Amino acid sequence: MTALTRTNPSPSSPAAGFGVGRTLRLGASRIAYETRIYFRQTDTLFFTFLFPVIMLTIFSVAFQGMGNVGANPDGTGGISQAAAYLPGMIAAGILLSGVQNLGVDIANERSDGTLKRLGGTPLPVLSYFFGKMGQVFVTSVLQIGLLLLVASVVFGVALPTDGGSWMTFAWVYVLGIATSAVLGIAISRLPRSGKSATAVIIPPILILQFISGVYLQFSLLPDWLQNVAGIFPLKWMGQGMRAVFLPESFAAVEPGGVWDLGSVAIALLVWLVAGLVVCRLTFRWIRKDS
Amino acid sequence: MTSADTAVSVEGLTKSYGAFAALKGVTFDIARGETFALLGPNGAGKSTTIEILEGYRDRTGGEARVLGVDPQHGGLEWKAKLGIVLQSSGESGNVTVREQLTEFANLYPNPRSVDEVIAAVGLEQKAGTRIKNLSGGQRRRVDVALGVVGRPELLFLDEPTTGFDPEARRAFWELIRGLKRDGTTILLTTHYLDEAAQLSDRAAVVAGGELVDIGPVHTLGPDEARVPIVRWSENGVVREQRTPDPGRVVADLFARLGEPAALEIVRPSLEDIYLELVSSYEREQEQVPA
């Protein structure tokens, strides 16, 4: 160790600002930092980033022999198993990248002292949130891109070609990922320790995937279970994505016989706002008197 | 002291957790540019005090000002003037030493050069190593580096040298002396009394949530506690005598016994004085049940 020099090369002007500009600049820098760390964690890479691709592959291969979904009695028509599973896997990816990733990640950061350390620095809480949400957005775009690539190249799923479908995709995706990220930050309060984080957060998310039409065809679930799933956002993300990727005729098996995108938008918005309120009210760098 | 000369001012500070009183009215000031050590056994209230001053904990009663601000309401601009080395590090650390320091330097308006700080803590060889792959002592040096990279006016060091080997500890002392020469105010807690003696202008001994003594390190403890002890062996029995005039006692001994066996003159070390302070506090507490 050597002594530090006294010289103070760039005395910044005192008004060099703790305003919005700084919050955004630090937020942008946090996105790069958080994203870099994300890809260094092999467990997140497997259970969050690659999970939907792996599940799509398994289901598509396993159920190939059952023929097409929604085929005519003579076996013609319908769509491949991969095409049928794709919308649900995209919705699951959105949920995992936001809720599971941030829920576990922030619970760990709270428990290992990262948040406490950050709380002692002049980092604005908002910049920290921007960093997390930016990381979720970047990694999730890559994840969905990979899913679409594998679906179309490996399993020959025909992707939509009309602008309208992709517009729907864009807003369902943006609303879905924003809601997921916010809910991830909100539920990171629940685990009491970093060790219990995965045990507390992963099981409910897994159950949600089973009842929300990710692994099991939603229209085959009993009404009461559909209604339970309808409370949570994943069902609505899945419904929105089915509207994008499935043929129009498949709307007939949806509840009410239509895609009902209006309800998708409302349900996701309600969850987004609720999540923001919970974050605003409950997020602290540390549990003050633990 | 006027408030402009005072970096930290604490008066009648109390902190209770339920029925347990962790701090029972602690009062002290730290001048700007001073290095001040808080000594005391585990659970004495050192960390509670320092964490209240860092803004991590809310006090139950009393007054506290840190750089002119109530630490319970310190904003980002206030935090930008502080450097905090917490008692425990234990971050997951999937970033390299240089990446982490760069990220933290970025948060401050007028940071030190990252390379200079890495050199100052002697981690040049490890700059590109991920923090999780460092040894405990090396991680502690990263903590110290993160605490000083923002060029703080006031540096909090909570047991900074735990896990250091003797060589690293001496090097760390040099680093602290350099910061002190630069005018940095330093509040240090430590178990190592030699460390307090080496670094601090003044020290306070805390026991059971109360300030037992305060002053320049060499004046700590009652005057009697610093009275030398003459020890010798007479007829196989170890005898000792506390005296302000050890020379005369030895001369008398020599006159009486000739060369006394196992003769020594012991001046109580800081450690002896400290232990005496703490144990006499504990004896008092037993006599007056709370």
Coordinates of C-alpha atoms in Angstrom, one line a residue:
Chain A
M1 CA 0.0 0.0 0.0
T2 CA 1.2 3.5 -0.7
A3 CA 0.0 6.9 0.3
L4 CA -2.6 8.7 -1.7
T5 CA -1.7 12.0 -3.2
R6 CA -3.2 15.1 -2.1
T7 CA -3.8 16.7 -5.5
N8 CA -7.3 17.2 -6.5
P9 CA -7.2 17.3 -10.3
S10 CA -10.7 18.3 -11.1
P11 CA -12.5 20.3 -8.4
S12 CA -16.0 20.1 -9.7
S13 CA -18.4 23.0 -9.4
P14 CA -20.6 22.6 -6.4
A15 CA -23.6 22.9 -8.5
A16 CA -22.4 20.0 -10.7
G17 CA -25.7 18.7 -9.8
F18 CA -27.6 16.0 -8.0
G19 CA -30.5 16.4 -10.4
V20 CA -32.3 14.4 -12.9
G21 CA -29.4 14.3 -15.4
R22 CA -27.2 12.6 -12.9
T23 CA -29.9 10.1 -11.9
L24 CA -30.2 9.1 -15.6
R25 CA -26.5 9.1 -16.3
L26 CA -25.9 6.8 -13.3
G27 CA -28.9 4.7 -14.3
A28 CA -27.4 4.1 -17.7
S29 CA -24.1 3.2 -16.2
R30 CA -25.8 0.8 -13.8
I31 CA -27.5 -1.0 -16.8
A32 CA -24.1 -1.8 -18.3
Y33 CA -22.8 -2.9 -14.9
E34 CA -25.8 -5.0 -14.0
T35 CA -26.1 -6.7 -17.4
R36 CA -22.4 -7.7 -17.3
I37 CA -22.9 -9.3 -13.9
Y38 CA -26.1 -11.1 -15.1
F39 CA -24.2 -13.0 -17.8
R40 CA -21.5 -14.0 -15.3
Q41 CA -24.0 -15.9 -13.1
T42 CA -24.3 -19.3 -14.5
D43 CA -27.3 -20.3 -12.3
T44 CA -29.4 -17.3 -13.5
L45 CA -28.3 -18.0 -17.1
F46 CA -29.7 -21.5 -16.8
F47 CA -32.8 -21.0 -14.7
T48 CA -33.9 -17.6 -16.1
F49 CA -32.3 -16.9 -19.4
L50 CA -32.2 -20.3 -21.1
F51 CA -35.1 -21.9 -19.3
P52 CA -37.9 -21.1 -21.7
V53 CA -35.7 -22.2 -24.7
I54 CA -35.0 -25.4 -23.0
M55 CA -38.6 -26.0 -22.1
L56 CA -39.8 -25.1 -25.6
T57 CA -37.3 -27.7 -27.0
I58 CA -38.3 -30.4 -24.5
F59 CA -42.1 -30.0 -25.1
S60 CA -41.8 -29.6 -28.8
V61 CA -39.7 -32.8 -29.1
A62 CA -41.6 -34.8 -26.5
F63 CA -45.1 -34.1 -28.0
Q64 CA -44.1 -34.2 -31.6
G65 CA -45.7 -37.6 -32.0
M66 CA -49.1 -36.4 -30.9
G67 CA -49.4 -34.5 -34.1
N68 CA -50.5 -31.0 -34.7
V69 CA -52.6 -29.0 -32.3
G70 CA -56.0 -28.0 -33.5
A71 CA -55.9 -30.4 -36.4
N72 CA -58.9 -31.4 -38.4
P73 CA -60.4 -34.9 -37.7
D74 CA -58.5 -36.2 -40.8
G75 CA -55.2 -35.0 -39.3
T76 CA -54.6 -32.1 -41.6
G77 CA -54.3 -28.5 -40.6
G78 CA -53.5 -27.2 -37.1
I79 CA -50.2 -26.0 -35.9
S80 CA -47.1 -27.8 -34.7
Q81 CA -46.5 -28.5 -31.0
A82 CA -43.6 -25.9 -31.1
A83 CA -45.9 -23.3 -32.5
A84 CA -48.5 -24.0 -29.9
Y85 CA -46.0 -23.7 -27.0
L86 CA -44.2 -20.7 -28.3
P87 CA -46.6 -17.9 -27.0
G88 CA -46.6 -19.5 -23.5
M89 CA -42.8 -19.8 -23.4
I90 CA -42.4 -16.2 -24.4
A91 CA -44.8 -15.1 -21.6
A92 CA -42.9 -17.4 -19.2
G93 CA -39.6 -15.8 -20.3
I94 CA -41.0 -12.3 -19.6
L95 CA -42.1 -13.4 -16.2
L96 CA -38.8 -15.2 -15.3
S97 CA -36.6 -12.3 -16.6
G98 CA -38.5 -9.9 -14.5
V99 CA -40.0 -11.4 -11.4
Q100 CA -37.8 -14.4 -10.8
N101 CA -34.5 -12.8 -11.8
L102 CA -35.0 -9.5 -9.9
G103 CA -36.8 -11.1 -7.0
V104 CA -33.9 -13.5 -6.3
D105 CA -31.2 -11.0 -7.3
I106 CA -32.3 -8.2 -5.1
A107 CA -33.1 -10.5 -2.1
N108 CA -29.5 -11.7 -2.4
E109 CA -28.1 -8.2 -2.7
R110 CA -30.0 -7.3 0.4
S111 CA -28.7 -10.2 2.3
D112 CA -25.0 -10.1 1.2
G113 CA -24.6 -6.4 2.0
T114 CA -24.6 -5.0 -1.5
L115 CA -27.6 -2.8 -0.9
K116 CA -26.3 -1.7 2.5
R117 CA -23.1 -0.6 0.8
L118 CA -25.0 1.2 -2.0
G119 CA -27.2 2.9 0.5
G120 CA -24.1 4.6 2.0
T121 CA -23.1 6.0 -1.4
P122 CA -24.7 8.9 -3.3
L123 CA -26.4 6.6 -5.7
P124 CA -30.0 7.6 -6.2
V125 CA -32.5 4.7 -5.6
L126 CA -34.1 5.6 -9.0
S127 CA -30.7 5.0 -10.7
Y128 CA -30.5 1.6 -9.0
F129 CA -34.0 0.8 -10.3
F130 CA -33.1 2.0 -13.8
G131 CA -30.1 -0.3 -13.7
K132 CA -32.2 -3.3 -12.7
M133 CA -35.0 -2.6 -15.2
G134 CA -32.5 -1.9 -18.0
Q135 CA -30.8 -5.2 -17.2
V136 CA -34.1 -7.0 -17.3
F137 CA -35.0 -5.3 -20.6
V138 CA -31.7 -6.0 -22.3
T139 CA -31.5 -9.7 -21.2
S140 CA -35.1 -10.3 -21.9
V141 CA -34.9 -8.9 -25.5
L142 CA -32.0 -11.3 -26.1
Q143 CA -33.9 -14.1 -24.5
I144 CA -37.1 -13.6 -26.6
G145 CA -34.9 -13.1 -29.7
L146 CA -33.3 -16.5 -29.0
L147 CA -36.7 -18.1 -28.4
L148 CA -38.0 -16.8 -31.7
L149 CA -34.8 -17.9 -33.5
V150 CA -34.9 -21.4 -32.1
A151 CA -38.7 -21.7 -32.8
S152 CA -38.4 -20.6 -36.4
V153 CA -35.0 -22.1 -37.4
V154 CA -35.1 -25.4 -35.4
F155 CA -38.8 -26.1 -35.3
G156 CA -39.9 -24.3 -38.4
V157 CA -42.6 -22.2 -36.7
A158 CA -44.0 -19.6 -39.1
L159 CA -43.7 -16.2 -37.4
P160 CA -46.3 -13.5 -38.1
T161 CA -45.6 -11.4 -41.2
D162 CA -48.1 -8.6 -40.7
G163 CA -47.3 -5.3 -39.0
G164 CA -50.4 -5.5 -36.9
S165 CA -49.3 -8.6 -35.1
W166 CA -45.9 -7.2 -34.3
M167 CA -47.5 -4.0 -33.0
T168 CA -49.5 -6.1 -30.6
F169 CA -46.4 -8.1 -29.7
A170 CA -44.5 -4.8 -29.0
W171 CA -47.1 -3.4 -26.6
V172 CA -47.9 -6.7 -24.8
Y173 CA -44.1 -7.3 -24.5
V174 CA -43.2 -3.8 -23.2
L175 CA -46.2 -3.7 -20.7
G176 CA -45.4 -7.3 -19.7
I177 CA -41.7 -6.8 -19.1
A178 CA -42.2 -3.5 -17.2
T179 CA -44.8 -5.1 -15.0
S180 CA -42.5 -8.2 -14.4
A181 CA -39.5 -6.0 -13.5
V182 CA -41.5 -3.9 -11.1
L183 CA -43.1 -7.0 -9.5
G184 CA -39.6 -8.5 -9.2
I185 CA -38.4 -5.5 -7.2
A186 CA -41.5 -5.6 -5.1
I187 CA -41.4 -9.3 -4.1
S188 CA -37.6 -9.1 -3.3
R189 CA -38.8 -8.0 0.1
L190 CA -40.4 -11.3 0.9
P191 CA -37.4 -13.7 1.4
R192 CA -35.9 -13.1 4.9
S193 CA -32.4 -14.2 3.6
G194 CA -30.5 -14.7 0.5
K195 CA -30.4 -18.4 1.1
S196 CA -34.1 -18.7 1.1
A197 CA -34.6 -16.4 -1.9
T198 CA -34.9 -19.1 -4.5
A199 CA -37.0 -21.3 -2.2
V200 CA -39.5 -18.5 -1.6
I201 CA -39.7 -17.1 -5.1
I202 CA -39.3 -20.0 -7.6
P203 CA -42.1 -22.3 -6.5
P204 CA -45.0 -19.8 -6.8
I205 CA -43.7 -18.8 -10.2
L206 CA -43.5 -22.4 -11.3
I207 CA -47.1 -23.0 -10.1
L208 CA -48.2 -19.9 -11.9
Q209 CA -46.7 -21.2 -15.1
F210 CA -48.7 -24.4 -14.8
I211 CA -52.0 -22.7 -14.3
S212 CA -51.5 -19.8 -16.7
G213 CA -51.3 -21.7 -20.0
V214 CA -47.5 -22.0 -20.3
Y215 CA -47.1 -25.8 -20.0
L216 CA -50.7 -26.9 -20.1
Q217 CA -53.2 -25.6 -22.7
F218 CA -55.1 -22.9 -20.9
S219 CA -58.5 -23.8 -22.5
L220 CA -58.3 -27.3 -21.0
L221 CA -58.1 -26.0 -17.4
P222 CA -61.3 -26.0 -15.3
D223 CA -63.1 -22.7 -15.2
W224 CA -62.3 -22.1 -11.5
L225 CA -58.6 -22.6 -12.2
Q226 CA -58.8 -20.2 -15.1
N227 CA -60.4 -17.7 -12.9
V228 CA -57.6 -18.1 -10.3
A229 CA -55.0 -17.7 -13.0
G230 CA -56.8 -14.6 -14.2
I231 CA -55.9 -12.8 -11.0
F232 CA -52.2 -12.9 -11.9
P233 CA -50.4 -11.2 -14.8
L234 CA -48.9 -14.3 -16.4
K235 CA -52.2 -15.5 -17.8
W236 CA -52.7 -12.2 -19.5
M237 CA -49.2 -12.1 -21.0
G238 CA -49.8 -15.6 -22.4
Q239 CA -53.2 -14.5 -23.8
G240 CA -51.6 -11.5 -25.5
M241 CA -48.8 -13.6 -27.0
R242 CA -51.3 -16.2 -28.3
A243 CA -53.1 -13.4 -30.0
V244 CA -49.9 -12.5 -31.7
F245 CA -48.5 -16.0 -32.7
L246 CA -51.6 -18.3 -33.0
P247 CA -53.9 -18.3 -36.0
E248 CA -57.1 -16.3 -35.7
S249 CA -59.2 -19.4 -35.5
F250 CA -57.6 -20.3 -32.1
A251 CA -59.4 -17.4 -30.5
A252 CA -62.5 -19.6 -30.4
V253 CA -61.2 -21.7 -27.5
E254 CA -60.3 -18.6 -25.4
P255 CA -62.7 -17.6 -22.6
G256 CA -65.4 -15.7 -24.4
G257 CA -64.2 -16.8 -27.8
V258 CA -62.1 -13.7 -28.4
W259 CA -58.5 -12.7 -27.7
D260 CA -59.8 -9.8 -25.6
L261 CA -56.7 -7.6 -25.8
G262 CA -58.4 -4.8 -23.9
S263 CA -58.5 -6.9 -20.8
V264 CA -54.9 -7.9 -21.3
A265 CA -53.9 -4.2 -21.3
I266 CA -56.0 -3.4 -18.3
A267 CA -54.8 -6.4 -16.2
L268 CA -51.2 -5.7 -16.9
L269 CA -51.6 -2.0 -16.2
V270 CA -53.3 -2.6 -12.9
W271 CA -50.4 -5.0 -11.9
L272 CA -47.8 -2.4 -13.1
V273 CA -49.3 0.4 -11.0
A274 CA -49.8 -1.9 -8.0
G275 CA -46.2 -3.0 -8.3
L276 CA -44.9 0.6 -8.5
V277 CA -46.9 1.6 -5.5
V278 CA -45.5 -1.4 -3.5
C279 CA -41.9 -0.6 -4.6
R280 CA -42.4 3.1 -3.6
L281 CA -43.8 2.2 -0.2
T282 CA -41.5 -0.7 0.7
F283 CA -38.1 -0.4 -0.9
R284 CA -35.4 0.4 1.5
W285 CA -31.6 -0.1 1.1
I286 CA -31.6 -1.9 4.4
R287 CA -34.1 -3.2 7.0
K288 CA -33.3 -0.3 9.4
D289 CA -33.5 -2.1 12.7
S290 CA -32.6 -5.6 12.0
Chain B
M1 CA -15.4 24.1 19.0
T2 CA -17.6 26.0 16.5
S3 CA -19.7 24.0 14.2
A4 CA -17.4 24.8 11.2
D5 CA -14.5 23.0 13.0
T6 CA -16.6 20.1 14.1
A7 CA -17.1 17.1 11.8
V8 CA -19.1 15.0 14.1
S9 CA -21.1 16.0 17.2
V10 CA -23.0 13.6 19.4
E11 CA -24.9 14.5 22.5
G12 CA -26.8 12.2 24.8
L13 CA -27.2 9.6 22.1
T14 CA -29.4 6.7 23.0
K15 CA -30.6 3.7 21.1
S16 CA -33.0 1.0 22.3
Y17 CA -34.1 -2.2 20.7
G18 CA -37.3 -3.0 22.5
A19 CA -36.4 -3.2 26.2
F20 CA -32.7 -3.5 25.5
A21 CA -30.7 -0.2 25.7
A22 CA -27.8 -0.5 23.3
L23 CA -26.7 3.1 23.9
K24 CA -27.4 4.9 27.1
G25 CA -26.4 8.5 26.4
V26 CA -23.1 8.9 24.6
T27 CA -21.6 12.3 24.1
F28 CA -18.5 13.3 22.1
D29 CA -17.3 15.6 19.3
I30 CA -14.8 15.0 16.5
A31 CA -12.9 17.9 15.1
R32 CA -12.4 18.3 11.4
G33 CA -9.1 16.6 10.4
E34 CA -9.1 14.5 13.6
T35 CA -8.7 10.7 13.7
F36 CA -10.9 9.4 16.5
A37 CA -11.1 5.8 17.7
L38 CA -14.0 4.1 19.3
L39 CA -12.8 1.2 21.5
G40 CA -14.8 -1.3 23.4
P41 CA -15.7 -5.0 23.7
N42 CA -18.1 -6.7 21.4
G43 CA -21.7 -5.6 22.0
A44 CA -20.5 -2.4 23.7
G45 CA -22.3 -0.2 21.2
K46 CA -19.4 0.8 18.8
S47 CA -21.1 -0.3 15.7
T48 CA -24.5 1.0 16.7
T49 CA -22.9 4.4 17.3
I50 CA -21.1 4.4 13.9
E51 CA -24.2 3.2 12.0
I52 CA -26.3 5.9 13.5
L53 CA -23.7 8.4 12.3
E54 CA -23.6 6.8 8.9
G55 CA -27.4 7.2 8.6
Y56 CA -28.1 3.4 8.7
R57 CA -29.9 3.4 12.0
D58 CA -32.3 5.9 13.6
R59 CA -31.4 7.0 17.1
T60 CA -33.9 6.7 19.9
G61 CA -32.9 9.9 21.6
G62 CA -30.2 12.6 21.8
E63 CA -28.6 14.7 19.2
A64 CA -26.3 13.9 16.3
R65 CA -24.7 16.1 13.6
V66 CA -22.4 14.7 10.9
L67 CA -20.8 17.4 8.7
G68 CA -23.5 19.7 9.9
V69 CA -26.4 17.4 8.9
D70 CA -28.7 15.2 11.0
P71 CA -27.7 11.8 9.7
Q72 CA -31.3 10.6 9.8
H73 CA -32.0 13.1 7.1
G74 CA -28.8 13.0 5.1
G75 CA -29.4 13.4 1.3
L76 CA -27.2 12.4 -1.6
E77 CA -25.0 15.5 -1.4
W78 CA -24.3 14.6 2.2
K79 CA -23.5 11.0 1.3
A80 CA -21.1 12.2 -1.4
K81 CA -18.9 13.6 1.4
L82 CA -18.7 10.3 3.3
G83 CA -16.7 7.2 2.9
I84 CA -18.0 4.2 4.7
V85 CA -16.1 0.9 5.4
L86 CA -18.7 -1.4 7.0
Q87 CA -17.8 -4.1 9.4
S88 CA -18.7 -6.9 7.1
S89 CA -18.1 -7.1 3.3
G90 CA -19.3 -10.4 2.0
E91 CA -20.5 -9.3 -1.4
S92 CA -21.0 -12.0 -4.1
G93 CA -18.5 -10.1 -6.1
N94 CA -18.9 -11.2 -9.7
V95 CA -16.9 -8.1 -10.8
T96 CA -13.3 -7.4 -10.9
V97 CA -11.6 -5.1 -8.4
R98 CA -11.1 -2.4 -11.1
E99 CA -14.7 -2.7 -12.4
Q100 CA -16.1 -2.3 -8.9
L101 CA -13.9 0.7 -8.1
T102 CA -14.7 2.3 -11.4
E103 CA -18.4 1.9 -10.8
F104 CA -18.2 3.4 -7.3
A105 CA -15.9 6.2 -8.4
N106 CA -18.5 7.1 -10.9
L107 CA -21.0 7.9 -8.1
Y108 CA -18.9 10.7 -6.6
P109 CA -18.5 14.2 -7.9
N110 CA -14.8 14.3 -7.4
P111 CA -13.3 10.8 -7.1
R112 CA -9.8 9.7 -6.7
S113 CA -8.1 8.0 -9.6
V114 CA -9.0 4.3 -9.6
D115 CA -5.5 3.1 -10.4
E116 CA -4.1 5.3 -7.6
V117 CA -6.5 3.8 -5.1
I118 CA -5.8 0.3 -6.2
A119 CA -2.1 1.0 -5.7
A120 CA -2.8 2.6 -2.4
V121 CA -4.3 -0.6 -1.0
G122 CA -1.7 -2.8 -2.7
L123 CA -3.9 -4.7 -5.1
E124 CA -2.2 -3.8 -8.4
Q125 CA -1.6 -7.5 -9.1
K126 CA -5.3 -8.3 -8.4
A127 CA -6.9 -5.4 -10.3
G128 CA -8.3 -7.7 -12.9
T129 CA -9.4 -10.5 -10.5
R130 CA -13.1 -11.0 -9.6
I131 CA -13.7 -10.0 -6.0
K132 CA -15.1 -13.4 -5.1
N133 CA -11.8 -15.0 -5.9
L134 CA -9.8 -12.8 -3.5
S135 CA -8.8 -13.8 0.0
G136 CA -10.5 -12.4 3.1
G137 CA -7.8 -9.9 3.7
Q138 CA -7.7 -8.8 0.1
R139 CA -11.5 -8.3 0.0
R140 CA -11.1 -6.2 3.1
R141 CA -8.7 -4.0 1.2
V142 CA -11.3 -3.7 -1.6
D143 CA -13.7 -2.5 1.1
V144 CA -11.2 0.1 2.2
A145 CA -10.6 1.2 -1.4
L146 CA -14.3 1.6 -2.0
G147 CA -14.5 3.7 1.1
V148 CA -11.8 6.2 0.0
V149 CA -12.3 6.3 -3.8
G150 CA -14.9 9.1 -3.5
R151 CA -12.4 11.4 -1.8
P152 CA -14.5 11.6 1.4
E153 CA -14.3 14.5 3.9
L154 CA -15.2 12.0 6.7
L155 CA -14.2 8.4 6.6
F156 CA -15.9 5.7 8.8
L157 CA -13.9 2.6 9.4
D158 CA -15.7 -0.1 11.3
E159 CA -13.0 -2.7 12.3
P160 CA -11.1 -2.1 9.0
T161 CA -8.1 -4.4 9.6
T162 CA -9.9 -7.6 10.6
G163 CA -8.3 -10.4 8.6
F164 CA -5.1 -8.4 7.7
D165 CA -1.7 -10.0 8.3
P166 CA 0.7 -7.8 10.3
E167 CA 2.4 -6.5 7.2
A168 CA -0.9 -5.5 5.5
R169 CA -2.0 -3.8 8.8
R170 CA 1.2 -1.7 8.9
A171 CA 0.7 -0.7 5.2
F172 CA -2.9 0.1 6.0
W173 CA -1.8 2.4 8.8
E174 CA 0.4 4.3 6.3
L175 CA -2.5 4.7 4.0
I176 CA -4.6 6.1 6.9
R177 CA -1.9 8.5 7.9
G178 CA -1.7 9.7 4.3
L179 CA -5.5 10.4 4.3
K180 CA -5.1 12.2 7.6
R181 CA -2.4 14.4 6.2
D182 CA -4.8 15.3 3.4
G183 CA -7.2 16.6 6.1
T184 CA -9.6 13.6 6.1
T185 CA -11.6 13.3 9.3
I186 CA -11.6 9.6 10.4
L187 CA -13.8 7.7 12.8
L188 CA -12.4 4.3 13.5
T189 CA -13.6 1.4 15.6
T190 CA -11.2 -1.3 16.4
H191 CA -10.3 -4.2 18.7
Y192 CA -6.6 -3.6 18.2
L193 CA -5.4 -1.1 20.8
D194 CA -2.1 -0.7 19.1
E195 CA -4.0 0.4 16.0
A196 CA -5.8 3.0 18.0
A197 CA -2.6 4.2 19.6
Q198 CA -0.8 4.3 16.2
L199 CA -3.6 6.2 14.3
S200 CA -5.8 8.2 16.5
D201 CA -5.5 11.6 18.1
R202 CA -8.2 10.8 20.6
A203 CA -10.1 7.7 21.6
A204 CA -13.2 6.9 23.5
V205 CA -13.8 3.6 25.4
V206 CA -17.4 2.4 25.2
A207 CA -18.7 -0.4 27.4
G208 CA -22.3 -1.5 27.9
G209 CA -23.6 1.4 25.8
E210 CA -21.9 4.1 27.9
L211 CA -18.8 6.2 27.3
V212 CA -16.3 5.0 30.0
D213 CA -13.5 7.4 29.1
I214 CA -12.4 9.7 26.4
G215 CA -9.2 11.6 25.5
P216 CA -5.8 11.3 23.8
V217 CA -4.9 7.6 23.8
H218 CA -2.0 8.0 26.2
T219 CA -4.2 9.7 28.8
L220 CA -6.9 7.0 28.8
G221 CA -7.8 5.4 32.2
P222 CA -7.4 6.8 35.7
D223 CA -3.9 8.0 36.6
E224 CA -3.5 5.1 39.0
A225 CA -3.9 2.7 36.1
R226 CA -0.7 4.0 34.5
V227 CA 1.4 3.6 37.7
P228 CA 4.2 1.2 37.0
I229 CA 4.4 -2.1 38.8
V230 CA 7.7 -3.5 40.3
R231 CA 7.6 -7.3 40.4
W232 CA 10.1 -9.6 41.9
S233 CA 10.4 -13.0 43.5
E234 CA 11.1 -13.4 47.1
N235 CA 11.5 -16.8 48.8
G236 CA 9.9 -18.4 45.7
V237 CA 6.8 -16.1 46.0
V238 CA 6.1 -13.5 43.3
R239 CA 5.6 -10.1 44.9
E240 CA 4.5 -6.9 43.3
Q241 CA 4.2 -3.3 44.2
R242 CA 2.6 -0.4 42.4
T243 CA 4.6 2.7 42.7
P244 CA 5.2 6.1 41.0
D245 CA 8.9 5.7 42.0
P246 CA 10.0 2.3 40.7
G247 CA 13.7 3.3 40.9
R248 CA 13.5 3.9 44.6
V249 CA 11.6 0.6 45.2
V250 CA 14.3 -1.3 43.3
A251 CA 17.1 0.5 45.2
D252 CA 15.4 -0.5 48.5
L253 CA 14.9 -4.0 47.3
F254 CA 18.6 -4.2 46.3
A255 CA 19.6 -2.9 49.7
R256 CA 17.5 -5.4 51.4
L257 CA 17.9 -8.5 49.3
G258 CA 20.9 -8.0 47.0
E259 CA 20.0 -8.8 43.4
P260 CA 16.3 -9.6 43.5
A261 CA 15.2 -12.7 41.6
A262 CA 13.0 -12.2 38.4
L263 CA 13.0 -8.5 38.8
E264 CA 10.9 -6.5 36.3
I265 CA 9.3 -3.0 36.1
V266 CA 6.1 -3.1 34.1
R267 CA 4.4 0.0 32.7
P268 CA 0.8 -0.9 32.0
S269 CA 0.2 -1.1 28.3
L270 CA -2.7 0.5 26.6
E271 CA -4.2 -2.9 26.6
D272 CA -3.9 -3.3 30.3
I273 CA -5.5 0.1 30.9
Y274 CA -8.3 -0.7 28.5
L275 CA -9.0 -4.0 30.1
E276 CA -9.0 -2.4 33.5
L277 CA -11.4 0.3 32.3
V278 CA -13.8 -2.2 30.9
S279 CA -13.7 -4.6 33.8
S280 CA -14.1 -1.9 36.4
Y281 CA -17.1 -0.7 34.5
E282 CA -18.5 -4.3 34.5
R283 CA -17.9 -4.5 38.3
E284 CA -19.8 -1.3 38.9
Q285 CA -22.7 -2.7 36.8
E286 CA -22.9 -5.8 39.0
Q287 CA -23.0 -3.7 42.1
V288 CA -25.8 -1.5 40.9
P289 CA -28.3 -3.8 39.2
A290 CA -30.2 -2.0 36.5

